[in-house]
Amino acid sequence: MNDSSSAKVIEWLKSAGGITVTCTILVAIAVSFHKGPYVLVNTLVTGGMWALMAIGVSLLFGVMNISNFAHGEYFMIGSLTAYYIMNPLKQYLLETPNDFLSFITPILGIAGAAIVGAIAGIVTDKTIFAQLRKRNREGWLLNCFLITIGIQIILINVHMLVFGNTFKGVVNYWDVPSVAFGDVYVSVDRVVVFGIAMAAIVLFWYLMMYTSLGKKIRAVAQDENGARMVGIQVNGVYSTTFALACGFAALAGGSLLFMFPSYPTVGVAPLYNSWFIIILVGFGNVAGAVPGGFMIALFQVVTRTYMGEGWENVIPMFLIAMILIFKPYGIFATKVRSVWEQ
Amino acid sequence: MKNLNAGYGFLKVLWDVSIQIDRGEFVALVGPNGAGKSTTLKTISGLLPPQSGKITFDGQVINNQDCALNCRNGLSYISEELNLFTGMTVLENLEMGAQLLDDKNKMEENLQFVFELFPRLEERVGQYAGTLSGGERKMLAIARGLMSNPILVLVDEPSLGLAPQVTEEVFNALKVLNKKGVTILLVEQNVTKTLKFSSRAYILEKGEVVLEGPSSELITNDHVKQIYLGT
Ligand SMILES: Nc1ncnc2c1ncn2[C@@H]1O[C@H](COP(=O)(O)OP(=O)(O)O)[C@@H](O)[C@H]1O
Ligand SMILES: [Mg+2]
């Protein structure tokens, strides 16, 4: 490492983002010494998924200027889909055991959740936002805010009416022994869910940076008219963005079904989490959503461990308020400001 | 383009404007600030839907056609606002301009061509468009508009805010392009220079065409002399 790059690292460590990231890592280490490393497992498993949720919200805001308050309901759609795929298959497997089918049942459930979520996203864009775009763009932000609140209320109530007010969950995905990391045992479900989040994040990053679809999405985000002038069909790009964002939310919902059983308002907490993350790392900062996701997850796990159930939304909320007062553009605002908009 | 009326919402800007351009021509549209020149180009390009009238391109009516589709058909619009992708590099902007081309070789060829027109861009391929100087941005916008092999290029005030020397460079580039068979509709306020470079011109005032004809004749026209050339 030469002088200038080490100077840069030191400078970054002294910035708000650097301090927060360093503190988070120190807290994580301290807690895992004090309460055992199991605390960290849940941080990693949920953090990756909150990051996916926040990436979706960030994407919709960055590309289409929509602040989506219904994003949690796509999480709910994902968990519901996963439940209705996994549960009947698991019932069937009780009577007729089949190794291969029990292996792919969770995969089918999670993949199905992502696909249904993506389709729901496209339907939302085509039936609602495409129509609004055709009319005019006046008061766009406020209209979208109100519309997404409406979508949230409708989806929650449809869930209640059609599927009832009960908890619909599965106990676990795979009935296999836990994996040992040293002397820490972690269930296969958790390892796989963490892997899914990481894979989705890496694939998404690759998609945005190197594929022609990703370049089109970035072009539309940076200058919509410019994109139209070079021949990009923006309506297609908008639908794809919705499919990606809602697909990620539903993927998170499906993947976390064993921790969060599906019920009408299951998406509300994930929605708050993604807004926490976005405020924390700054609006439109898609790359920052990843560390943000893990930070929020850690805050929540730590407060739940030390202060008890219920506090896990209070403490992060307080921290967010502090951040908004002292760093209103988020902790990375000066440094990271989204990878593709530097 | 025939009897075109256009505007924004309830505001009407263009009043029965008719313009006819043949293949291979270099036509200029000049007029004072606020005459509706940019509105004319925006409407032709498809960014702004016309209120009434008929726009034909290559024998096809393109009245409510999306800008993206017009680009596919060979109509390239280089706007006054430039509409660059500021978070992408010069090269990425040019690649986006060529994103409709299927042929990779063709893109390389076009890249060579625009670098010949604007050598300055080649020196800055890796630089973010948002960090370019005003003149370089304009060059990049024009270059991006040429990457798609257009038949017709609509350019809005390329000289605006440029040093006279750079303006000369840009106009020469347009001339080179026209010699290669590309049709050009150039919008300008810089009347003297524009009339020198173009073969035919329309003069637009308050949303109406007040004069039209070969540039060499307009340059000696009394009205033009009095109002635009100040002699
Ligand atoms: N986006 C817009 N919304 C409303 N009015 C506009 C808009 N753009 C331009 N105008 C109005 O249309 C008229 C013509 O503008 P423009 O076409 O830009 O003229 P020019 O390019 O000849 O200077 C002006 O009076 C201007 O105020
Ligand atoms: Mg103008």
Coordinates of N, CA and C in Angstrom, one line a residue, chain A residues 215-216 218-219 222-223 225-233 340 342, chain B residues 46-47 66 68-69 71 77 83 85-88 92 95-96 99 144:
Chain A
K215 N -27.0 -0.7 -17.8 CA -26.6 0.6 -18.3 C -27.8 1.4 -18.7
K216 N -28.8 0.7 -19.3 CA -30.0 1.5 -19.6 C -30.7 2.0 -18.4
R218 N -29.3 2.8 -15.6 CA -28.6 4.0 -15.1 C -28.8 5.2 -16.0
A219 N -28.9 5.0 -17.3 CA -29.1 6.1 -18.2 C -30.4 6.8 -17.9
Q222 N -30.2 8.8 -14.8 CA -29.4 10.0 -14.9 C -30.1 11.1 -15.7
D223 N -30.7 10.7 -16.8 CA -31.4 11.7 -17.7 C -32.4 10.9 -18.5
N225 N -34.8 12.1 -20.5 CA -35.0 12.5 -21.9 C -33.7 12.1 -22.7
G226 N -32.6 12.2 -22.1 CA -31.3 11.7 -22.8 C -31.5 10.3 -23.2
A227 N -32.0 9.5 -22.3 CA -32.2 8.0 -22.6 C -33.2 7.9 -23.8
R228 N -34.3 8.6 -23.8 CA -35.2 8.5 -24.9 C -34.5 9.0 -26.2
M229 N -33.6 10.0 -26.1 CA -33.0 10.5 -27.3 C -32.0 9.5 -27.9
V230 N -31.4 8.6 -27.1 CA -30.6 7.6 -27.7 C -31.3 6.3 -28.0
G231 N -32.7 6.3 -27.9 CA -33.5 5.2 -28.4 C -33.8 4.2 -27.3
I232 N -33.7 4.5 -26.0 CA -34.1 3.6 -25.0 C -35.6 3.7 -24.7
Q233 N -36.3 2.6 -24.7 CA -37.7 2.6 -24.5 C -37.9 2.7 -23.0
W340 N -22.8 4.7 -9.2 CA -22.8 5.1 -10.6 C -23.2 6.6 -10.7
Q342 N -21.2 9.2 -9.2 CA -20.2 9.9 -8.5 C -19.9 11.2 -9.2
Chain B
G46 N -40.2 14.1 -31.0 CA -41.1 13.2 -30.3 C -41.1 13.4 -28.8
L47 N -40.2 14.3 -28.3 CA -40.3 14.5 -26.8 C -41.5 15.3 -26.4
D66 N -43.0 7.9 -30.1 CA -42.1 8.1 -29.0 C -40.7 8.5 -29.6
A68 N -37.8 7.5 -28.7 CA -37.0 6.4 -28.8 C -37.2 5.7 -30.2
L69 N -38.4 5.6 -30.6 CA -38.7 5.0 -31.9 C -38.2 5.8 -33.1
C71 N -35.6 7.6 -33.0 CA -34.2 7.4 -33.0 C -33.9 6.1 -33.8
Y77 N -31.7 13.7 -32.3 CA -32.0 15.0 -31.7 C -30.9 15.4 -30.7
N83 N -28.7 16.9 -22.3 CA -29.2 15.6 -21.7 C -28.1 14.5 -21.7
F85 N -25.5 11.8 -19.9 CA -25.5 11.0 -18.7 C -24.3 11.4 -17.9
T86 N -24.5 12.3 -16.9 CA -23.3 12.9 -16.3 C -22.5 12.0 -15.4
G87 N -23.2 10.9 -14.9 CA -22.5 9.9 -14.1 C -21.8 8.9 -14.9
M88 N -21.8 9.0 -16.2 CA -21.1 8.0 -17.0 C -19.9 8.7 -17.7
E92 N -18.7 5.7 -22.2 CA -20.0 5.1 -21.9 C -21.1 5.9 -22.5
E95 N -21.2 5.0 -26.1 CA -21.7 3.6 -26.2 C -23.2 3.6 -26.1
M96 N -23.8 4.4 -25.2 CA -25.2 4.5 -25.0 C -25.8 5.1 -26.3
Q99 N -26.4 2.4 -28.7 CA -26.9 1.1 -28.2 C -27.9 0.5 -29.1
R144 N -22.5 11.9 -29.4 CA -23.4 10.9 -29.0 C -24.6 10.8 -29.9

